[in-house]
Short mmCIF file of N, CA and C in Angstrom, two decimals:
data_model
loop_
_atom_site.label_atom_id
_atom_site.label_comp_id
_atom_site.label_asym_id
_atom_site.label_seq_id
_atom_site.Cartn_x
_atom_site.Cartn_y
_atom_site.Cartn_z
N GLU A 1108 -33.44 -21.04 9.33
CA GLU A 1108 -34.64 -20.35 8.92
C GLU A 1108 -35.77 -21.33 8.66
N ALA A 1109 -35.43 -22.53 8.30
CA ALA A 1109 -36.48 -23.51 8.01
C ALA A 1109 -37.21 -23.95 9.26
N GLU A 1110 -36.54 -23.82 10.40
CA GLU A 1110 -37.13 -24.23 11.67
C GLU A 1110 -37.97 -23.09 12.22
N LYS A 1111 -39.28 -23.28 12.26
CA LYS A 1111 -40.18 -22.25 12.81
C LYS A 1111 -40.04 -22.22 14.33
N GLU A 1112 -40.17 -23.39 14.93
CA GLU A 1112 -40.02 -23.53 16.37
C GLU A 1112 -38.75 -24.36 16.62
N LEU A 1113 -37.84 -23.81 17.37
CA LEU A 1113 -36.61 -24.55 17.66
C LEU A 1113 -36.84 -25.44 18.88
N SER A 1114 -36.82 -26.74 18.64
CA SER A 1114 -37.03 -27.69 19.71
C SER A 1114 -35.80 -27.73 20.62
N ASP A 1115 -35.98 -28.19 21.82
CA ASP A 1115 -34.86 -28.33 22.76
C ASP A 1115 -33.80 -29.27 22.19
N ASP A 1116 -34.25 -30.35 21.51
CA ASP A 1116 -33.32 -31.29 20.92
C ASP A 1116 -32.48 -30.62 19.83
N PHE A 1117 -33.11 -29.79 18.99
CA PHE A 1117 -32.38 -29.07 17.94
C PHE A 1117 -31.37 -28.14 18.57
N LYS A 1118 -31.76 -27.41 19.58
CA LYS A 1118 -30.84 -26.47 20.26
C LYS A 1118 -29.64 -27.22 20.85
N LYS A 1119 -29.89 -28.39 21.43
CA LYS A 1119 -28.81 -29.18 22.02
C LYS A 1119 -27.84 -29.66 20.95
N ARG A 1120 -28.40 -30.08 19.83
CA ARG A 1120 -27.54 -30.56 18.72
C ARG A 1120 -26.67 -29.44 18.17
N VAL A 1121 -27.24 -28.25 18.02
CA VAL A 1121 -26.49 -27.09 17.52
C VAL A 1121 -25.39 -26.73 18.53
N ALA A 1122 -25.73 -26.71 19.81
CA ALA A 1122 -24.76 -26.39 20.85
C ALA A 1122 -23.62 -27.41 20.87
N CYS A 1123 -23.96 -28.68 20.70
CA CYS A 1123 -22.94 -29.74 20.69
C CYS A 1123 -22.01 -29.61 19.49
N GLU A 1124 -22.58 -29.34 18.34
CA GLU A 1124 -21.76 -29.14 17.13
C GLU A 1124 -20.84 -27.93 17.28
N PHE A 1125 -21.36 -26.86 17.89
CA PHE A 1125 -20.55 -25.67 18.09
C PHE A 1125 -19.38 -25.97 19.05
N GLU A 1126 -19.70 -26.65 20.15
CA GLU A 1126 -18.64 -27.02 21.11
C GLU A 1126 -17.58 -27.91 20.46
N ASP A 1127 -18.01 -28.86 19.64
CA ASP A 1127 -17.03 -29.73 18.93
C ASP A 1127 -16.17 -28.90 18.00
N ALA A 1128 -16.76 -27.97 17.28
CA ALA A 1128 -15.99 -27.17 16.30
C ALA A 1128 -14.99 -26.26 17.03
N VAL A 1129 -15.43 -25.64 18.11
CA VAL A 1129 -14.53 -24.77 18.89
C VAL A 1129 -13.38 -25.57 19.46
N THR A 1130 -13.72 -26.72 20.03
CA THR A 1130 -12.70 -27.59 20.62
C THR A 1130 -11.66 -28.01 19.59
N GLU A 1131 -12.14 -28.44 18.44
CA GLU A 1131 -11.24 -28.88 17.36
C GLU A 1131 -10.28 -27.77 16.97
N VAL A 1132 -10.78 -26.57 16.77
CA VAL A 1132 -9.94 -25.45 16.36
C VAL A 1132 -8.94 -25.06 17.45
N LEU A 1133 -9.41 -24.95 18.70
CA LEU A 1133 -8.52 -24.57 19.81
C LEU A 1133 -7.40 -25.59 20.01
N VAL A 1134 -7.75 -26.85 20.01
CA VAL A 1134 -6.75 -27.90 20.25
C VAL A 1134 -5.77 -27.94 19.08
N GLU A 1135 -6.28 -27.90 17.85
CA GLU A 1135 -5.38 -27.97 16.68
C GLU A 1135 -4.43 -26.80 16.67
N LYS A 1136 -4.90 -25.58 16.87
CA LYS A 1136 -4.04 -24.41 16.84
C LYS A 1136 -3.05 -24.41 18.00
N THR A 1137 -3.50 -24.87 19.16
CA THR A 1137 -2.59 -24.92 20.32
C THR A 1137 -1.45 -25.92 20.05
N LEU A 1138 -1.78 -27.08 19.55
CA LEU A 1138 -0.75 -28.09 19.29
C LEU A 1138 0.18 -27.65 18.15
N ARG A 1139 -0.36 -26.99 17.16
CA ARG A 1139 0.47 -26.49 16.06
C ARG A 1139 1.45 -25.44 16.58
N ALA A 1140 0.99 -24.54 17.42
CA ALA A 1140 1.87 -23.52 18.00
C ALA A 1140 2.94 -24.16 18.91
N ALA A 1141 2.52 -25.16 19.69
CA ALA A 1141 3.47 -25.85 20.56
C ALA A 1141 4.58 -26.51 19.73
N ASP A 1142 4.19 -27.13 18.64
CA ASP A 1142 5.15 -27.76 17.75
C ASP A 1142 6.08 -26.72 17.11
N GLU A 1143 5.49 -25.67 16.62
CA GLU A 1143 6.27 -24.63 15.94
C GLU A 1143 7.31 -23.97 16.85
N TYR A 1144 6.96 -23.78 18.15
CA TYR A 1144 7.86 -23.09 19.07
C TYR A 1144 8.57 -24.04 20.02
N GLY A 1145 8.44 -25.33 19.81
CA GLY A 1145 9.15 -26.29 20.65
C GLY A 1145 8.70 -26.31 22.11
N VAL A 1146 7.42 -26.10 22.32
CA VAL A 1146 6.85 -26.02 23.66
C VAL A 1146 6.80 -27.42 24.30
N LYS A 1147 7.20 -27.48 25.56
CA LYS A 1147 7.16 -28.76 26.29
C LYS A 1147 6.02 -28.81 27.27
N THR A 1148 5.49 -27.64 27.64
CA THR A 1148 4.39 -27.55 28.61
C THR A 1148 3.38 -26.51 28.14
N ILE A 1149 2.09 -26.85 28.20
CA ILE A 1149 1.03 -25.90 27.87
C ILE A 1149 0.26 -25.60 29.16
N VAL A 1150 0.04 -24.31 29.40
CA VAL A 1150 -0.70 -23.86 30.58
C VAL A 1150 -2.03 -23.31 30.10
N VAL A 1151 -3.13 -23.80 30.66
CA VAL A 1151 -4.45 -23.36 30.26
C VAL A 1151 -5.14 -22.69 31.47
N GLY A 1152 -5.63 -21.45 31.24
CA GLY A 1152 -6.33 -20.74 32.28
C GLY A 1152 -7.52 -20.00 31.67
N GLY A 1153 -8.24 -19.30 32.50
CA GLY A 1153 -9.38 -18.57 32.01
C GLY A 1153 -10.62 -19.41 31.92
N GLY A 1154 -11.70 -18.78 31.51
CA GLY A 1154 -13.00 -19.42 31.44
C GLY A 1154 -13.04 -20.69 30.59
N VAL A 1155 -12.28 -20.67 29.51
CA VAL A 1155 -12.32 -21.85 28.60
C VAL A 1155 -11.76 -23.08 29.28
N SER A 1156 -10.95 -22.90 30.30
CA SER A 1156 -10.39 -24.05 30.98
C SER A 1156 -11.40 -24.76 31.88
N ALA A 1157 -12.60 -24.21 32.00
CA ALA A 1157 -13.67 -24.87 32.74
C ALA A 1157 -14.44 -25.85 31.88
N ASN A 1158 -14.28 -25.78 30.58
CA ASN A 1158 -15.04 -26.64 29.67
C ASN A 1158 -14.48 -28.07 29.71
N THR A 1159 -15.29 -29.01 30.15
CA THR A 1159 -14.81 -30.39 30.29
C THR A 1159 -14.44 -31.04 28.96
N HIS A 1160 -15.18 -30.72 27.91
CA HIS A 1160 -14.87 -31.30 26.60
C HIS A 1160 -13.52 -30.83 26.10
N ILE A 1161 -13.27 -29.52 26.22
CA ILE A 1161 -11.97 -28.97 25.78
C ILE A 1161 -10.84 -29.56 26.64
N LYS A 1162 -11.02 -29.63 27.94
CA LYS A 1162 -9.98 -30.17 28.81
C LYS A 1162 -9.68 -31.63 28.45
N ALA A 1163 -10.71 -32.44 28.28
CA ALA A 1163 -10.51 -33.86 27.97
C ALA A 1163 -9.78 -34.01 26.65
N THR A 1164 -10.17 -33.24 25.66
CA THR A 1164 -9.53 -33.35 24.33
C THR A 1164 -8.09 -32.87 24.41
N LEU A 1165 -7.84 -31.76 25.12
CA LEU A 1165 -6.47 -31.28 25.27
C LEU A 1165 -5.60 -32.30 25.99
N ARG A 1166 -6.15 -32.90 27.05
CA ARG A 1166 -5.38 -33.90 27.80
C ARG A 1166 -4.99 -35.09 26.88
N GLU A 1167 -5.96 -35.56 26.12
CA GLU A 1167 -5.72 -36.68 25.23
C GLU A 1167 -4.66 -36.34 24.18
N GLN A 1168 -4.80 -35.18 23.56
CA GLN A 1168 -3.91 -34.81 22.47
C GLN A 1168 -2.52 -34.42 22.94
N THR A 1169 -2.41 -33.75 24.10
CA THR A 1169 -1.08 -33.38 24.61
C THR A 1169 -0.34 -34.63 25.09
N GLU A 1170 -1.09 -35.55 25.70
CA GLU A 1170 -0.43 -36.81 26.10
C GLU A 1170 0.12 -37.54 24.90
N HIS A 1171 -0.69 -37.62 23.86
CA HIS A 1171 -0.26 -38.25 22.60
C HIS A 1171 0.97 -37.56 22.01
N ALA A 1172 1.04 -36.25 22.13
CA ALA A 1172 2.14 -35.47 21.57
C ALA A 1172 3.34 -35.40 22.52
N GLY A 1173 3.20 -35.92 23.73
CA GLY A 1173 4.32 -35.86 24.68
C GLY A 1173 4.54 -34.48 25.27
N ILE A 1174 3.47 -33.72 25.41
CA ILE A 1174 3.55 -32.34 25.93
C ILE A 1174 2.83 -32.35 27.30
N ALA A 1175 3.47 -31.72 28.29
CA ALA A 1175 2.85 -31.60 29.61
C ALA A 1175 1.71 -30.59 29.54
N LEU A 1176 0.66 -30.82 30.29
CA LEU A 1176 -0.50 -29.93 30.29
C LEU A 1176 -0.83 -29.54 31.74
N LEU A 1177 -0.89 -28.23 31.98
CA LEU A 1177 -1.29 -27.71 33.28
C LEU A 1177 -2.56 -26.93 33.09
N ILE A 1178 -3.61 -27.28 33.82
CA ILE A 1178 -4.88 -26.60 33.73
C ILE A 1178 -5.23 -26.08 35.10
N SER A 1179 -5.61 -24.80 35.14
CA SER A 1179 -5.95 -24.18 36.43
C SER A 1179 -7.15 -24.88 37.06
N PRO A 1180 -7.16 -24.95 38.38
CA PRO A 1180 -8.34 -25.55 39.07
C PRO A 1180 -9.61 -24.79 38.74
N LEU A 1181 -10.72 -25.45 38.77
CA LEU A 1181 -11.99 -24.88 38.40
C LEU A 1181 -12.31 -23.57 39.12
N GLU A 1182 -11.94 -23.44 40.39
CA GLU A 1182 -12.24 -22.23 41.11
C GLU A 1182 -11.47 -21.00 40.59
N PHE A 1183 -10.45 -21.25 39.77
CA PHE A 1183 -9.69 -20.14 39.17
C PHE A 1183 -9.98 -20.01 37.66
N ALA A 1184 -11.03 -20.64 37.20
CA ALA A 1184 -11.31 -20.69 35.78
C ALA A 1184 -12.47 -19.78 35.38
N THR A 1185 -12.71 -18.74 36.11
CA THR A 1185 -13.86 -17.90 35.80
C THR A 1185 -13.56 -16.77 34.81
N ASP A 1186 -12.31 -16.41 34.64
CA ASP A 1186 -11.96 -15.38 33.68
C ASP A 1186 -10.50 -15.56 33.28
N ASN A 1187 -9.98 -14.61 32.57
CA ASN A 1187 -8.60 -14.72 32.06
C ASN A 1187 -7.57 -14.11 33.00
N ALA A 1188 -7.89 -13.96 34.27
CA ALA A 1188 -6.99 -13.31 35.21
C ALA A 1188 -5.63 -14.04 35.28
N VAL A 1189 -5.63 -15.36 35.27
CA VAL A 1189 -4.39 -16.12 35.35
C VAL A 1189 -3.51 -15.83 34.13
N MET A 1190 -4.12 -15.88 32.94
CA MET A 1190 -3.35 -15.62 31.72
C MET A 1190 -2.80 -14.21 31.71
N ILE A 1191 -3.63 -13.24 32.08
CA ILE A 1191 -3.18 -11.83 32.09
C ILE A 1191 -2.05 -11.64 33.10
N ALA A 1192 -2.20 -12.24 34.29
CA ALA A 1192 -1.17 -12.15 35.32
C ALA A 1192 0.14 -12.77 34.82
N LEU A 1193 0.05 -13.91 34.16
CA LEU A 1193 1.24 -14.58 33.65
C LEU A 1193 1.91 -13.73 32.56
N ALA A 1194 1.11 -13.15 31.66
CA ALA A 1194 1.65 -12.25 30.63
C ALA A 1194 2.35 -11.06 31.29
N GLY A 1195 1.72 -10.47 32.29
CA GLY A 1195 2.31 -9.34 33.01
C GLY A 1195 3.61 -9.72 33.69
N TYR A 1196 3.64 -10.90 34.27
CA TYR A 1196 4.83 -11.41 34.93
C TYR A 1196 6.02 -11.48 33.95
N PHE A 1197 5.78 -12.06 32.78
CA PHE A 1197 6.87 -12.17 31.81
C PHE A 1197 7.32 -10.80 31.29
N HIS A 1198 6.40 -9.88 31.14
CA HIS A 1198 6.79 -8.51 30.75
C HIS A 1198 7.60 -7.86 31.84
N ALA A 1199 7.22 -8.07 33.11
CA ALA A 1199 7.95 -7.48 34.23
C ALA A 1199 9.36 -8.06 34.33
N LEU A 1200 9.51 -9.35 34.04
CA LEU A 1200 10.85 -9.96 34.04
C LEU A 1200 11.78 -9.27 33.06
N LYS A 1201 11.20 -8.81 31.94
CA LYS A 1201 12.00 -8.12 30.92
C LYS A 1201 12.03 -6.63 31.15
N LYS A 1202 11.53 -6.18 32.31
CA LYS A 1202 11.50 -4.74 32.66
C LYS A 1202 10.71 -3.93 31.67
N GLU A 1203 9.64 -4.53 31.12
CA GLU A 1203 8.75 -3.86 30.18
C GLU A 1203 7.56 -3.30 30.95
N PHE A 1204 7.63 -2.05 31.31
CA PHE A 1204 6.58 -1.42 32.09
C PHE A 1204 5.94 -0.29 31.26
N CYS A 1205 4.77 0.16 31.66
CA CYS A 1205 4.14 1.25 31.01
C CYS A 1205 3.70 2.27 32.05
N ASP A 1206 3.37 3.45 31.58
CA ASP A 1206 2.88 4.51 32.45
C ASP A 1206 1.41 4.22 32.74
N VAL A 1207 1.08 3.98 34.00
CA VAL A 1207 -0.31 3.61 34.37
C VAL A 1207 -1.29 4.73 34.05
N LYS A 1208 -0.82 5.95 33.91
CA LYS A 1208 -1.72 7.07 33.59
C LYS A 1208 -2.18 7.01 32.14
N THR A 1209 -1.41 6.33 31.27
CA THR A 1209 -1.81 6.23 29.86
C THR A 1209 -2.27 4.83 29.51
N LEU A 1210 -2.34 3.94 30.48
CA LEU A 1210 -2.75 2.58 30.24
C LEU A 1210 -4.22 2.50 29.85
N ARG A 1211 -4.49 1.88 28.73
CA ARG A 1211 -5.87 1.73 28.22
C ARG A 1211 -6.07 0.29 27.78
N PRO A 1212 -7.28 -0.26 27.94
CA PRO A 1212 -7.53 -1.63 27.49
C PRO A 1212 -7.54 -1.72 25.96
N ASP A 1213 -7.03 -2.80 25.45
CA ASP A 1213 -6.99 -3.05 24.00
C ASP A 1213 -7.09 -4.55 23.78
N GLY A 1214 -8.25 -5.02 23.38
CA GLY A 1214 -8.48 -6.45 23.15
C GLY A 1214 -7.72 -7.03 21.97
N GLN A 1215 -7.06 -6.18 21.19
CA GLN A 1215 -6.34 -6.63 20.00
C GLN A 1215 -4.84 -6.77 20.21
N LEU A 1216 -4.35 -6.50 21.42
CA LEU A 1216 -2.92 -6.61 21.68
C LEU A 1216 -2.46 -8.06 21.59
N LYS A 1217 -1.21 -8.25 21.21
CA LYS A 1217 -0.63 -9.58 21.11
C LYS A 1217 0.25 -9.82 22.32
N LEU A 1218 0.35 -11.05 22.77
CA LEU A 1218 1.24 -11.40 23.88
C LEU A 1218 2.68 -11.60 23.39
N SER A 1219 2.87 -11.72 22.10
CA SER A 1219 4.18 -11.95 21.54
C SER A 1219 4.42 -10.90 20.44
N LYS A 1220 5.67 -10.61 20.21
CA LYS A 1220 6.02 -9.65 19.14
C LYS A 1220 5.98 -10.34 17.77
N LYS A 1221 6.00 -11.68 17.77
CA LYS A 1221 5.91 -12.41 16.51
C LYS A 1221 4.49 -12.31 15.97
N THR A 1222 4.35 -12.31 14.65
CA THR A 1222 3.03 -12.22 14.05
C THR A 1222 2.53 -13.58 13.63
#
């Protein structure tokens, strides 16, 4: 509110701080989950996998933790189609199907039954 006119430099600094904060949270939570569940490989897809800062930080931290990291190529990083397809694949392996007539989108669904 103190800034009447937001300079380009100010906007860049805010964007950089936001990117750093998001990266820190994503990487920390991902590595914590990998440790908790004994994960040996992390697969990253979707739009977030196009972010060079997130990718570099994940590569550095997973290498340090001894965890393999697979990141989808940039041409497949425009949305979460890879993640959704992978989630569907694992549900299909367990014969977990739904009636397509009643299928509705729900952004709050969990990929795991664990809370």
